[in-house]
Amino acid sequence: MADEHIQILEFEKPLAELKKKIEELKVYAREKNLNVDAEVKPLEERAGKMRDEIYKNLNSWQIVQIMRHVKRPKTLDYVALMIDDFQELHGDRSFADDKAMVGGIGKIDGISVMIIGLQKGKDTKENLMRNFGMSQPEGYRKALRLMKYAEKFNMPVLTFIDTSGAYPGIEGEERGVAEAIARNLMEMSRLKVPIIVSVIGEGGSGGALGVGVGDRVLMLKYATYSVISFEGCATILWKDATKAAEAARILKPTAKDLFELKVIDEIIDEPLEGAHKDYEYTANNLKTAIVKYLKVLVKIPLNRLLEERYKKFRNMGIYERVEQQAQTAKEEADNA
Amino acid sequence: MAAWFHRPKYTIVRKTTERSETKIPEGMWVKCEKCDSILLKKELDDNLSVCPKCGLHSRITAKKRIEILTDEGSFVPMFEDVRSVDFLGFPQYKEKLESSIKKTNMTDSVLAGTAKINSMDIALAVTDFFFMGGSLGSAMGERITALIELAIRENLPVIIISASGGGARMHEGIMSLMQMAKISAGLGKLADKGLPFVSVMTDPTGGGVTASFAMLGDLNIAEPEAFIMFAGPRVIEGTIKQKLPAGFQRAEFLQEHGMIDYIVVRKDMKNAIHQSLSTMLNKEKYAGRA
Ligand SMILES: [Zn+2]
């Protein structure tokens, strides 16, 4: 990747400017044969400090911006870096091949696996082909076909989540996108092979969850996962999509938030400035975690595996229990 | 939205009506949103809130639904101790919960429990559009899942009636999304046990409710003209920049596209469900697997 094409995020600009100044100073010094070490050293120290301060205190909205970085690695980038002998498999055998949902067989650390993932593009051309990572019903049905395939051949399933949601269109409603997602939720909850879910970028509501039920759910440090888009939430709350940053804070969509809410099992580390800075480093971390969990999961007897998967999702939810007696007394008082 | 009777404010009645001379108290008359007929409220209530002129099925509360669908006095409410919490500090969630509790006299957006339909024991959950749009949060997720587990223990068929326009309750963030997986997993267990699940979609059923339990019935049933969707029509219009076809996302559209088994009018719903379940659970059938 050519560095000059890398998008600089708003909050990174002061740092980028300082770095540029240092570079200019160095170039100038080289040209004029001057020694500027004394001048450069404090500037570099300042840049280092600035970098640490920015990235150690990222707020939700800054994380969303990193997650949306144009060069952020996508499902097939991880497949290329993690999976041996990958063979892509196409189609739902019923209607079409949805290019926003990719799938195929391969090996990870010697273990045969089925890979299923939502696929965004990195430029306009790719995004048009991938429908911006927004799947149609046939995408979810292709995913289900591949899961059943994996079950037949006893291959664990690895899913990768990166979508703003299922595509909202006429055809999706006609072909039952809701049914397709619902079916996957139920079938994934009882699929007779281990499933490891990785949220690598955008986890957008039901369209993400449609391949998101598994024995372990991993999430990259700068990925997000939310029931509603931040812009959509801001529009509902304040009739103002530009307040998305505030919505992102409230919805608690970051990996750290979801880990605290016990919705995910592990946060996978990324380079300080985001996965786009080092694909190999990120893929390697993700692979290490997946292989670690796979080795545990393949040894668990099927009945226990399914029971634990059921309990994992069954136990999700935050509610309170009011004391029944007090409640009955209150009802009686109300009725009196 | 079309299928909706406004809280009546009418004191003026059409001149052709005999009673136009007399003073009519507010709330006695309602206007049908579909055919504009002015109807006596009592006449509408007696007809199960279905317009006697055009057949529009207007929205009813979960309590009313249970009255219509189950044997009198047979419903035993359960899991009422499970209540929603504003754990995100989400704007206005607390206020919305409090006002909904006051308005509906319910403790959350679903009633769940056991009941009888023509003497047949069932597990029943009914969501209520008038309680925060019938949205799916942790409390609904827990109540419905607990009900499914009870049905599995006690060998009961499960019926869930949806009136949930908003789908997942965004006020509970990611946790509301996870309720879709939680309930669907419960339905998977029910299916493993060979017990029937009947999903009844009423006006409106949308988003995360449609994309989880509502679409997973062994029987997917709907009321006429019920608005049933995944994405809202405005979201779709905004995305594709074109007008939506007439009848889009109505029950008849869904049946036409293969998503529901049959449409049945409100007054026949009870007998239709009972008849289908009786056929499914009839002992006189192929016994090869047992
Ligand atoms: Zn009418």
XYZ file of C-alpha atoms and ligand atoms in Angstrom:
627
model
C 0.000 0.000 0.000
C 1.265 3.426 -0.906
C 1.334 5.528 2.232
C 0.284 8.761 0.532
C -3.058 7.185 -0.314
C -3.834 6.388 3.255
C -6.743 8.361 4.575
C -5.913 10.507 7.600
C -8.713 10.655 10.132
C -9.828 13.965 11.617
C -8.466 13.317 15.104
C -5.139 12.161 13.666
C -4.493 15.437 11.847
C -2.447 17.276 14.532
C -0.156 14.274 14.760
C 0.064 13.944 10.981
C 0.979 17.637 10.699
C 3.685 17.352 13.318
C 5.129 14.287 11.593
C 5.119 16.128 8.302
C 6.972 19.070 9.866
C 9.645 16.729 11.222
C 10.061 15.143 7.793
C 10.373 18.530 6.130
C 12.969 19.603 8.638
C 14.982 16.449 7.986
C 14.818 16.896 4.227
C 15.859 20.526 4.533
C 18.777 19.585 6.778
C 19.950 16.905 4.343
C 19.802 19.303 1.440
C 21.729 22.021 3.285
C 24.032 19.558 4.971
C 23.023 20.758 8.421
C 22.803 18.869 11.688
C 19.309 19.332 13.121
C 19.353 16.439 15.617
C 18.982 18.818 18.528
C 15.870 20.348 16.957
C 14.364 17.080 15.706
C 14.738 15.076 18.905
C 12.278 17.053 21.065
C 9.837 17.196 18.160
C 9.945 13.450 17.768
C 9.463 13.010 21.476
C 6.472 15.292 21.282
C 5.052 13.306 18.355
C 5.501 10.054 20.288
C 3.728 11.507 23.291
C 0.964 12.883 21.125
C 0.477 9.503 19.457
C 0.221 7.724 22.802
C -2.217 10.288 24.134
C -4.467 10.076 21.098
C -4.639 6.308 20.818
C -4.712 5.423 24.484
C -7.775 7.597 25.045
C -9.829 6.972 21.933
C -13.499 7.702 22.339
C -16.238 5.612 20.705
C -16.566 7.905 17.723
C -12.835 7.887 17.014
C -12.956 4.095 17.096
C -15.872 4.195 14.634
C -13.699 6.304 12.319
C -10.848 3.790 12.490
C -13.360 0.977 11.894
C -14.563 2.825 8.775
C -11.053 3.489 7.435
C -11.037 2.766 3.699
C -7.964 0.562 3.957
C -9.199 -1.532 6.862
C -8.653 -5.227 6.062
C -11.740 -7.150 4.976
C -12.780 -10.792 5.324
C -10.856 -12.009 2.268
C -7.689 -10.236 3.468
C -7.804 -12.283 6.657
C -8.606 -15.427 4.694
C -5.524 -14.826 2.534
C -3.328 -14.353 5.603
C -4.793 -17.076 7.846
C -6.149 -19.883 5.714
C -4.235 -22.491 3.691
C -5.669 -24.195 0.587
C -8.672 -21.869 0.532
C -11.281 -22.709 -2.081
C -14.127 -20.278 -2.428
C -17.590 -21.843 -2.764
C -20.359 -19.915 -4.463
C -24.135 -19.732 -4.376
C -27.147 -20.635 -2.275
C -28.300 -23.366 -4.721
C -31.631 -21.642 -4.900
C -31.435 -18.170 -6.316
C -28.006 -16.564 -6.742
C -24.480 -16.052 -5.515
C -24.405 -13.138 -3.120
C -21.033 -11.434 -3.406
C -21.494 -9.576 -0.131
C -21.327 -12.945 1.654
C -18.275 -15.016 0.812
C -17.597 -18.577 1.821
C -15.299 -21.481 1.266
C -13.274 -24.336 2.672
C -9.672 -24.308 3.801
C -7.318 -25.149 6.611
C -6.190 -23.155 9.585
C -3.150 -24.511 11.408
C -3.880 -27.858 9.751
C -7.548 -28.022 10.805
C -10.145 -28.121 8.005
C -12.698 -25.343 8.437
C -15.599 -23.690 6.671
C -15.195 -19.945 6.290
C -18.207 -17.649 5.957
C -17.894 -13.892 5.958
C -19.486 -10.614 5.030
C -17.330 -8.897 2.438
C -17.048 -5.159 1.865
C -15.009 -3.611 -0.925
C -12.066 -1.221 -0.583
C -12.929 1.056 -3.476
C -16.026 2.060 -5.415
C -15.635 -0.641 -8.036
C -15.211 -3.372 -5.444
C -18.007 -1.972 -3.330
C -20.439 -1.995 -6.237
C -19.584 -5.644 -6.842
C -19.941 -6.464 -3.121
C -23.030 -4.277 -2.630
C -21.054 -2.435 0.094
C -21.062 -5.609 2.187
C -24.846 -5.585 2.490
C -26.189 -9.058 1.924
C -29.473 -10.072 0.331
C -31.513 -13.065 1.559
C -29.507 -15.371 -0.719
C -26.357 -14.374 1.160
C -27.764 -15.642 4.444
C -29.076 -18.755 2.686
C -25.680 -19.357 1.117
C -24.195 -19.056 4.605
C -26.696 -21.609 5.902
C -25.961 -23.989 3.032
C -22.273 -23.817 3.868
C -22.939 -24.351 7.573
C -24.935 -27.501 6.822
C -22.096 -28.571 4.518
C -19.647 -28.049 7.381
C -21.875 -30.067 9.697
C -21.943 -32.950 7.222
C -18.160 -33.069 6.999
C -17.475 -32.255 10.651
C -15.659 -29.042 9.916
C -15.742 -26.178 12.419
C -17.197 -22.936 11.061
C -15.394 -19.588 11.198
C -17.540 -16.564 10.467
C -16.385 -12.987 9.912
C -18.645 -10.009 10.476
C -18.240 -6.759 8.556
C -21.476 -5.142 7.381
C -23.627 -2.118 7.999
C -26.597 -4.492 7.805
C -28.667 -6.561 5.413
C -29.566 -4.620 2.270
C -32.856 -2.728 2.734
C -34.617 -3.129 -0.606
C -37.734 -4.401 -2.310
C -36.196 -7.701 -3.404
C -34.903 -8.443 0.076
C -38.414 -8.119 1.466
C -39.852 -10.200 -1.366
C -37.389 -13.014 -0.848
C -37.694 -12.887 2.930
C -34.491 -11.462 4.352
C -36.077 -11.543 7.810
C -36.812 -15.248 7.449
C -33.295 -15.919 6.168
C -31.691 -14.182 9.153
C -34.102 -15.752 11.641
C -33.437 -19.230 10.227
C -29.684 -18.708 10.624
C -30.059 -17.623 14.235
C -31.932 -20.815 15.054
C -29.760 -23.144 12.982
C -26.491 -21.673 14.250
C -27.652 -22.144 17.819
C -27.777 -25.905 17.242
C -25.298 -26.564 14.431
C -23.402 -29.728 15.317
C -19.882 -28.337 14.809
C -17.971 -25.624 16.672
C -18.534 -22.060 15.464
C -16.159 -19.167 16.077
C -17.419 -15.701 15.185
C -15.019 -12.812 14.575
C -16.258 -9.240 14.367
C -13.540 -7.672 12.205
C -15.084 -4.332 11.252
C -18.656 -3.182 11.314
C -21.196 -5.253 13.221
C -24.445 -3.799 11.896
C -27.560 -5.116 13.641
C -29.526 -8.161 12.396
C -27.517 -8.399 9.206
C -24.412 -9.019 11.305
C -26.068 -11.303 13.830
C -27.301 -13.433 10.900
C -23.836 -15.045 10.899
C -23.055 -14.126 14.496
C -24.158 -17.006 16.714
C -21.334 -19.250 17.895
C -19.379 -20.908 20.693
C -16.918 -18.030 20.881
C -17.301 -14.468 19.696
C -14.067 -12.557 19.132
C -13.815 -8.899 18.255
C -10.989 -6.778 16.910
C -10.003 -3.868 19.126
C -11.361 -1.209 16.780
C -14.397 -3.087 15.467
C -17.904 -2.036 16.531
C -21.136 -3.955 16.990
C -24.490 -2.234 17.396
C -28.229 -2.797 17.180
C -28.668 0.348 15.082
C -26.433 2.601 12.985
C -25.138 5.610 14.892
C -26.567 7.973 12.281
C -29.929 6.182 12.428
C -30.014 6.352 16.204
C -29.120 10.066 16.184
C -31.868 10.724 13.653
C -34.462 9.002 15.833
C -33.294 10.657 19.044
C -32.494 14.172 17.913
C -33.650 14.301 14.275
C -30.021 15.050 13.480
C -27.693 12.494 11.896
C -24.679 14.689 12.627
C -25.024 13.794 16.308
C -23.870 10.254 15.467
C -20.837 10.664 17.728
C -23.098 11.112 20.735
C -25.158 8.072 19.679
C -21.952 6.047 19.380
C -21.062 6.963 22.952
C -24.474 6.014 24.322
C -24.889 2.725 22.440
C -21.639 1.278 23.853
C -20.617 -0.441 20.601
C -16.849 -0.893 21.055
C -14.992 -4.135 21.750
C -14.233 -2.927 25.274
C -17.923 -2.152 25.886
C -19.058 -5.523 24.564
C -16.456 -7.370 26.579
C -17.723 -5.666 29.721
C -21.303 -6.573 28.763
C -20.105 -10.194 28.261
C -21.384 -10.261 24.674
C -17.904 -11.143 23.344
C -15.249 -13.489 24.693
C -12.011 -11.805 23.704
C -10.681 -8.549 22.290
C -8.102 -9.097 19.540
C -5.302 -6.554 19.506
C -4.664 -4.301 16.516
C -1.756 -1.940 15.812
C -2.092 1.236 17.882
C -3.283 3.173 14.838
C -5.592 0.458 13.487
C -5.543 -2.798 11.522
C -4.944 -0.947 8.234
C -1.411 -0.113 9.427
C -0.380 -3.756 9.639
C -2.519 -6.499 8.113
C -0.097 -9.267 9.058
C 0.094 -8.298 12.706
C -3.688 -8.166 13.018
C -4.303 -11.376 11.061
C -1.694 -13.153 13.127
C -3.336 -12.115 16.399
C -6.740 -13.188 15.148
C -5.413 -16.494 13.857
C -3.668 -17.243 17.143
C -6.892 -16.671 19.083
C -9.040 -18.681 16.657
C -6.643 -21.636 16.726
C -6.448 -21.459 20.523
C -10.247 -21.690 20.843
C -10.597 -24.260 18.054
C -8.249 -26.609 19.868
C -10.396 -26.332 22.985
C -13.756 -26.595 21.190
C -12.975 -29.637 19.040
C -12.353 -31.657 22.219
C -15.715 -30.855 23.825
C -18.334 -33.607 23.372
C -21.139 -32.437 21.062
C -23.920 -32.457 23.672
C -21.913 -30.270 25.992
C -20.812 -27.992 23.175
C -24.429 -27.361 22.178
C -25.601 -26.945 25.746
C -22.869 -24.399 26.451
C -23.643 -22.528 23.236
C -27.313 -22.429 24.190
C -26.507 -21.139 27.667
C -24.133 -18.522 26.313
C -26.931 -16.765 24.424
C -29.683 -17.764 26.814
C -27.884 -15.880 29.580
C -27.581 -12.650 27.614
C -29.767 -9.795 28.749
C -29.813 -7.232 31.516
C -33.033 -7.037 33.477
C -34.100 -6.971 37.072
C -36.369 -9.227 39.043
C -38.819 -7.475 41.284
C -39.805 -9.420 44.330
C -42.953 -11.381 43.535
C -44.478 -10.909 46.976
C -44.136 -7.162 46.881
C -45.556 -7.220 43.387
C -48.573 -9.295 44.385
C -49.235 -7.008 47.314
C -49.072 -4.030 45.006
C -51.433 -5.635 42.530
C -53.884 -6.424 45.270
C -53.712 -2.840 46.442
C -54.253 -1.663 42.872
C -57.223 -3.928 42.430
C -58.782 -2.950 45.726
C -49.535 4.645 9.690
C -52.807 3.633 8.092
C -54.230 0.932 10.290
C -54.870 3.022 13.288
C -57.871 4.452 15.041
C -57.137 7.779 16.580
C -58.289 8.326 20.099
C -61.716 9.654 19.207
C -62.313 13.355 19.472
C -65.415 13.379 17.322
C -68.464 15.259 18.361
C -69.619 15.998 14.839
C -71.400 13.214 13.056
C -72.403 13.037 9.414
C -75.665 14.816 8.722
C -77.207 11.665 7.341
C -76.913 10.035 10.722
C -80.138 10.104 12.646
C -78.390 10.965 15.847
C -76.674 14.066 14.429
C -79.027 16.330 16.330
C -78.269 14.861 19.687
C -75.163 15.731 21.616
C -72.764 12.837 21.480
C -70.125 12.520 24.179
C -66.501 12.359 23.078
C -65.215 8.838 22.698
C -68.452 7.283 21.535
C -67.564 7.498 17.859
C -64.491 6.522 15.912
C -63.515 6.962 12.311
C -62.066 4.093 10.289
C -58.728 5.167 8.839
C -59.211 3.040 5.770
C -62.794 3.632 4.631
C -63.548 6.808 6.647
C -66.737 5.287 8.057
C -67.860 6.811 11.305
C -68.533 3.929 13.646
C -70.030 3.577 17.054
C -67.169 2.647 19.339
C -69.253 -0.079 20.901
C -70.082 -1.519 17.499
C -66.362 -1.644 16.691
C -65.477 -3.192 20.047
C -68.141 -5.847 19.599
C -66.617 -6.647 16.233
C -63.169 -7.214 17.834
C -61.909 -3.846 16.541
C -62.404 -4.927 12.950
C -64.228 -2.367 10.799
C -67.624 -3.876 9.899
C -67.646 -1.835 6.686
C -64.212 -2.540 5.147
C -62.729 -5.267 7.349
C -59.722 -3.254 8.507
C -58.125 -5.034 11.477
C -57.059 -2.255 13.801
C -54.457 -2.664 16.500
C -55.513 -4.097 19.825
C -53.802 -4.517 23.160
C -52.204 -7.758 24.277
C -54.883 -8.122 26.948
C -57.662 -7.807 24.380
C -55.868 -10.282 22.140
C -55.726 -12.839 24.918
C -59.419 -12.331 25.609
C -60.244 -12.992 21.970
C -57.918 -15.938 21.513
C -58.115 -18.002 24.685
C -60.767 -19.720 26.754
C -62.251 -17.300 29.233
C -60.174 -16.939 32.378
C -57.632 -19.553 31.254
C -54.631 -17.265 30.851
C -52.140 -17.459 33.724
C -49.584 -14.643 33.408
C -45.993 -15.587 34.246
C -42.525 -14.052 34.512
C -44.019 -10.680 35.392
C -41.179 -10.241 37.885
C -38.763 -9.756 34.970
C -38.468 -6.019 34.341
C -36.523 -3.734 32.019
C -33.583 -1.728 33.321
C -32.003 1.372 31.825
C -28.459 0.020 32.065
C -27.047 2.268 29.328
C -28.443 5.517 30.726
C -30.172 5.880 27.373
C -31.959 9.201 26.772
C -35.583 9.070 27.968
C -35.655 5.294 28.409
C -36.695 5.487 32.059
C -39.418 7.998 31.257
C -40.671 5.929 28.329
C -40.851 2.808 30.487
C -42.698 4.629 33.235
C -45.229 6.225 30.914
C -45.794 2.943 29.052
C -46.397 1.095 32.307
C -48.919 3.740 33.270
C -50.583 3.843 29.877
C -50.915 0.089 29.301
C -51.040 -1.243 32.845
C -48.474 -3.808 31.700
C -44.993 -4.313 33.175
C -43.265 -4.649 29.800
C -44.061 -5.064 26.110
C -45.062 -8.736 26.319
C -47.522 -10.845 28.277
C -46.467 -14.473 28.650
C -48.052 -17.431 30.352
C -50.100 -20.566 29.937
C -53.641 -20.643 28.584
C -56.208 -22.833 26.879
C -57.565 -22.665 23.354
C -60.784 -24.701 23.051
C -59.547 -26.639 26.095
C -56.102 -27.299 24.559
C -53.199 -26.329 26.833
C -50.750 -23.909 25.257
C -47.881 -21.587 26.158
C -48.695 -18.103 24.926
C -46.825 -14.833 24.515
C -48.388 -11.683 23.119
C -46.457 -8.505 22.422
C -48.172 -5.159 22.766
C -47.626 -2.348 20.290
C -48.851 0.222 22.805
C -45.913 -0.519 25.118
C -42.932 1.166 23.428
C -43.999 -0.143 20.031
C -43.902 -3.715 21.301
C -40.122 -3.542 21.092
C -37.825 -6.428 21.977
C -35.584 -5.788 24.979
C -33.995 -7.958 27.654
C -37.247 -8.320 29.600
C -39.197 -9.581 26.577
C -36.266 -11.821 25.630
C -36.165 -13.387 29.071
C -39.929 -13.773 29.399
C -40.340 -15.441 26.005
C -37.297 -17.691 26.453
C -38.477 -18.737 29.906
C -41.901 -19.477 28.416
C -40.373 -21.651 25.671
C -38.368 -23.548 28.300
C -41.534 -24.097 30.300
C -43.278 -25.383 27.184
C -40.402 -27.819 26.629
C -40.672 -29.086 30.229
C -44.447 -29.391 30.122
C -44.853 -30.542 26.522
C -46.869 -27.557 25.357
C -47.170 -26.002 21.936
C -45.989 -22.389 21.836
C -47.931 -19.529 20.284
C -46.365 -16.089 19.973
C -48.448 -13.212 18.699
C -46.431 -10.255 17.499
C -47.480 -6.630 17.452
C -44.007 -5.127 17.392
C -43.389 -2.392 14.877
C -40.041 -1.275 16.199
C -38.255 -4.619 16.378
C -35.262 -4.583 18.737
C -35.360 -1.926 21.480
C -32.422 0.367 20.725
C -32.551 1.730 24.283
C -30.796 -1.476 25.346
C -28.110 -1.316 22.664
C -26.407 -4.563 21.684
C -28.286 -6.453 24.392
C -31.565 -6.051 22.526
C -29.950 -7.482 19.380
C -28.791 -10.508 21.365
C -32.378 -11.228 22.419
C -33.048 -12.240 18.814
C -30.431 -14.988 19.121
C -31.608 -15.944 22.608
C -35.242 -16.516 21.652
C -34.325 -18.198 18.358
C -32.058 -20.607 20.249
C -34.979 -21.404 22.545
C -37.155 -22.129 19.514
C -34.414 -24.427 18.208
C -34.697 -26.446 21.417
C -38.468 -26.536 21.086
C -38.114 -27.810 17.518
C -35.637 -30.481 18.688
C -38.373 -31.724 20.988
C -40.873 -31.867 18.128
C -43.199 -29.349 19.721
C -45.101 -26.962 17.454
C -44.515 -23.247 17.323
C -47.213 -20.988 15.933
C -46.214 -17.437 15.018
C -49.015 -14.964 14.484
C -48.012 -11.700 12.845
C -50.344 -8.783 13.414
C -50.107 -5.140 12.488
C -47.292 -4.162 12.750
C -44.460 -6.693 12.971
C -41.013 -5.439 12.073
C -37.227 -5.443 12.287
C -35.605 -7.694 14.832
C -38.888 -9.319 15.797
C -39.598 -10.367 12.204
C -35.965 -11.411 11.769
C -36.129 -13.753 14.742
C -39.080 -15.513 16.337
C -41.888 -14.140 14.146
C -40.559 -15.875 11.014
C -39.706 -19.183 12.679
C -43.169 -20.674 13.075
C -44.106 -24.156 11.965
C -47.153 -22.110 11.175
C -46.630 -18.512 10.169
C -50.052 -16.899 10.324
C -51.061 -13.279 9.770
C -54.082 -11.063 10.052
C -55.371 -9.453 6.839
C -53.412 -6.418 5.678
C -51.014 -6.628 8.629
C -47.867 -4.648 7.996
C -44.956 -7.112 8.235
C -41.420 -6.103 7.364
C -37.732 -6.376 7.944
C -36.643 -2.859 6.962
C -39.042 0.052 7.321
C -40.527 1.457 4.104
C -38.903 4.846 4.632
C -35.479 3.230 5.026
C -36.037 1.285 1.805
C -37.303 4.342 -0.072
C -34.305 6.305 1.142
C -31.947 3.596 -0.093
C -33.410 2.743 -3.478
C -34.839 6.207 -4.242
C -38.038 4.898 -5.729
C -41.670 4.549 -4.711
C -42.712 1.265 -3.191
C -45.337 -0.889 -4.925
C -48.911 -0.897 -3.605
C -49.533 -3.518 -0.941
C -45.797 -3.802 -0.260
C -45.034 -5.522 3.088
C -48.672 -6.334 3.776
C -49.704 -9.826 4.881
C -51.053 -10.662 1.408
C -47.712 -9.627 -0.132
C -45.885 -11.939 2.261
C -48.178 -14.843 1.491
C -47.728 -14.204 -2.224
C -43.949 -14.370 -1.726
C -44.030 -17.541 0.298
C -43.315 -16.201 3.767
C -46.541 -17.081 5.576
C -48.799 -20.116 5.583
C -52.174 -18.481 5.791
C -54.068 -15.307 6.567
C -57.034 -15.484 8.868
C -59.515 -12.888 10.109
C -59.522 -12.042 13.785
C -62.764 -13.726 14.724
C -61.636 -17.032 13.167
C -58.091 -16.975 14.536
C -58.795 -19.033 17.643
C -60.520 -21.882 15.818
C -58.004 -21.826 12.971
C -55.061 -22.211 15.338
C -56.848 -24.858 17.343
C -57.706 -26.836 14.245
C -54.172 -26.699 12.830
C -52.621 -27.656 16.158
C -55.106 -30.508 16.602
C -54.098 -31.891 13.231
C -50.413 -31.529 13.996
C -50.691 -33.120 17.430
C -53.169 -35.831 16.431
C -51.939 -39.233 17.594
C -53.405 -40.950 14.538
C -50.523 -40.372 12.209
C -47.352 -41.999 10.965
C -45.569 -43.466 13.957
C -42.446 -44.676 12.179
C -40.085 -42.398 14.036
C -41.375 -43.266 17.491
Zn -63.381 0.655 7.471
